[in-house]
Structures are given as C-alpha cells and as structure tokens.
Short mmCIF file of C-alpha atoms in Angstrom, two decimals:
data_model
loop_
_atom_site.label_atom_id
_atom_site.label_comp_id
_atom_site.label_asym_id
_atom_site.label_seq_id
_atom_site.Cartn_x
_atom_site.Cartn_y
_atom_site.Cartn_z
CA MET A 269 46.11 152.30 81.92
CA GLY A 270 45.35 155.79 83.50
CA ASP A 271 46.74 158.35 86.04
CA ASP A 272 49.02 155.34 87.34
CA ASP A 273 52.57 156.26 89.27
CA ARG A 274 53.88 153.01 89.26
CA GLY A 275 55.43 152.59 85.94
CA SER A 276 54.88 149.29 83.86
CA GLU A 277 51.34 147.36 85.12
CA GLY A 278 51.96 145.73 88.66
CA MET A 279 55.30 147.90 89.57
CA GLU A 280 55.91 149.61 91.93
CA PRO A 281 57.92 152.43 92.26
CA PRO A 282 61.83 151.83 92.70
CA GLU A 283 62.47 152.72 96.82
CA HIS A 284 65.84 154.82 97.81
CA LEU A 285 67.61 152.21 99.40
CA GLY A 286 71.27 154.58 99.57
CA ASP A 287 74.55 154.68 98.59
CA ASP A 288 75.21 151.75 96.19
CA THR A 289 77.96 149.37 97.40
CA THR A 290 79.42 147.33 94.52
CA LEU A 291 80.48 143.76 95.69
CA ILE A 292 82.47 141.48 93.79
CA VAL A 293 81.58 137.38 94.23
CA ARG A 294 84.11 134.92 93.80
CA ILE A 295 83.29 131.37 94.48
CA TRP A 296 84.99 128.27 93.85
CA GLN A 297 83.71 124.64 93.58
CA ASP A 298 85.96 121.48 95.33
CA ASP A 299 86.33 118.25 93.32
CA ALA A 300 83.90 117.22 96.23
CA GLY A 301 81.17 119.66 95.35
CA ARG A 302 81.42 121.91 98.07
CA LEU A 303 81.04 125.77 97.34
CA SER A 304 83.14 128.12 98.61
CA GLY A 305 84.18 131.94 98.43
CA VAL A 306 84.80 135.90 98.98
CA VAL A 307 82.60 138.48 98.64
CA GLU A 308 84.70 141.68 98.10
CA ARG A 309 83.49 145.54 98.30
CA ALA A 310 84.68 146.92 95.13
CA ARG A 311 86.18 150.47 96.70
CA THR A 312 87.43 149.76 99.66
CA GLY A 313 88.93 146.15 99.15
CA GLU A 314 87.60 144.93 102.64
CA LYS A 315 86.79 140.90 101.90
CA VAL A 316 84.63 138.18 103.54
CA ARG A 317 85.16 134.65 103.25
CA PHE A 318 81.65 131.53 103.30
CA TYR A 319 81.76 128.27 103.13
CA GLY A 320 78.52 127.38 101.17
CA LEU A 321 75.89 129.68 99.81
CA GLU A 322 74.26 129.14 103.31
CA THR A 323 76.38 131.69 104.02
CA LEU A 324 76.96 133.85 101.11
CA SER A 325 74.20 136.08 102.09
CA ARG A 326 75.51 136.99 105.27
CA ALA A 327 78.27 137.48 104.13
CA VAL A 328 76.95 140.21 101.44
CA ALA A 329 75.46 141.90 104.81
CA SER A 330 78.17 141.77 107.22
CA LEU A 331 79.80 144.30 104.31
CA LEU A 332 76.31 146.04 103.56
CA SER A 333 76.30 146.94 107.87
CA THR A 334 79.78 148.11 107.75
CA THR A 335 78.84 150.66 104.86
CA ALA A 336 76.06 151.90 107.24
CA GLU A 337 77.98 152.21 109.69
CA GLY A 338 80.60 154.48 108.05
CA SER A 339 77.80 156.67 106.95
#
C-alpha cells in the first residue's frame, strides 16, 4: 500500500468531466430484430432518434456536444 493517493489498487482518481448530464435511452426491437430508439436529455426534453446500436453513440455524442456548446 504506502502513500499512493490513487485509492484502490490500480484505480486512477476520477477526472472531473464538468457538469453532469442525465440522458434517458429508450430502445425498441422490431419483429425482424432491428433496434431503434430515442436518447433524451432529461433537463430539456431534447430528443435524438437512432436506428441500430451502431448509431446510438452518435446520438449520445450529439446531445453531449449541444450541452458543451450551451455552457
């Protein structure tokens, strides 16, 4: 152990990422197994639709980038 300020072994201290943003993710699966959904910013109600899991991260990123612009 010793004088290590990292806390748990191998864990880095958390990095401050700015203000918290709460996102709500709703996902639907159709009869063919395709996924789609909506990511919503809880505070403002702004919504972004996505089609397929590969586009989910883009939907989240788009809402986070508008949060950064509004700061």
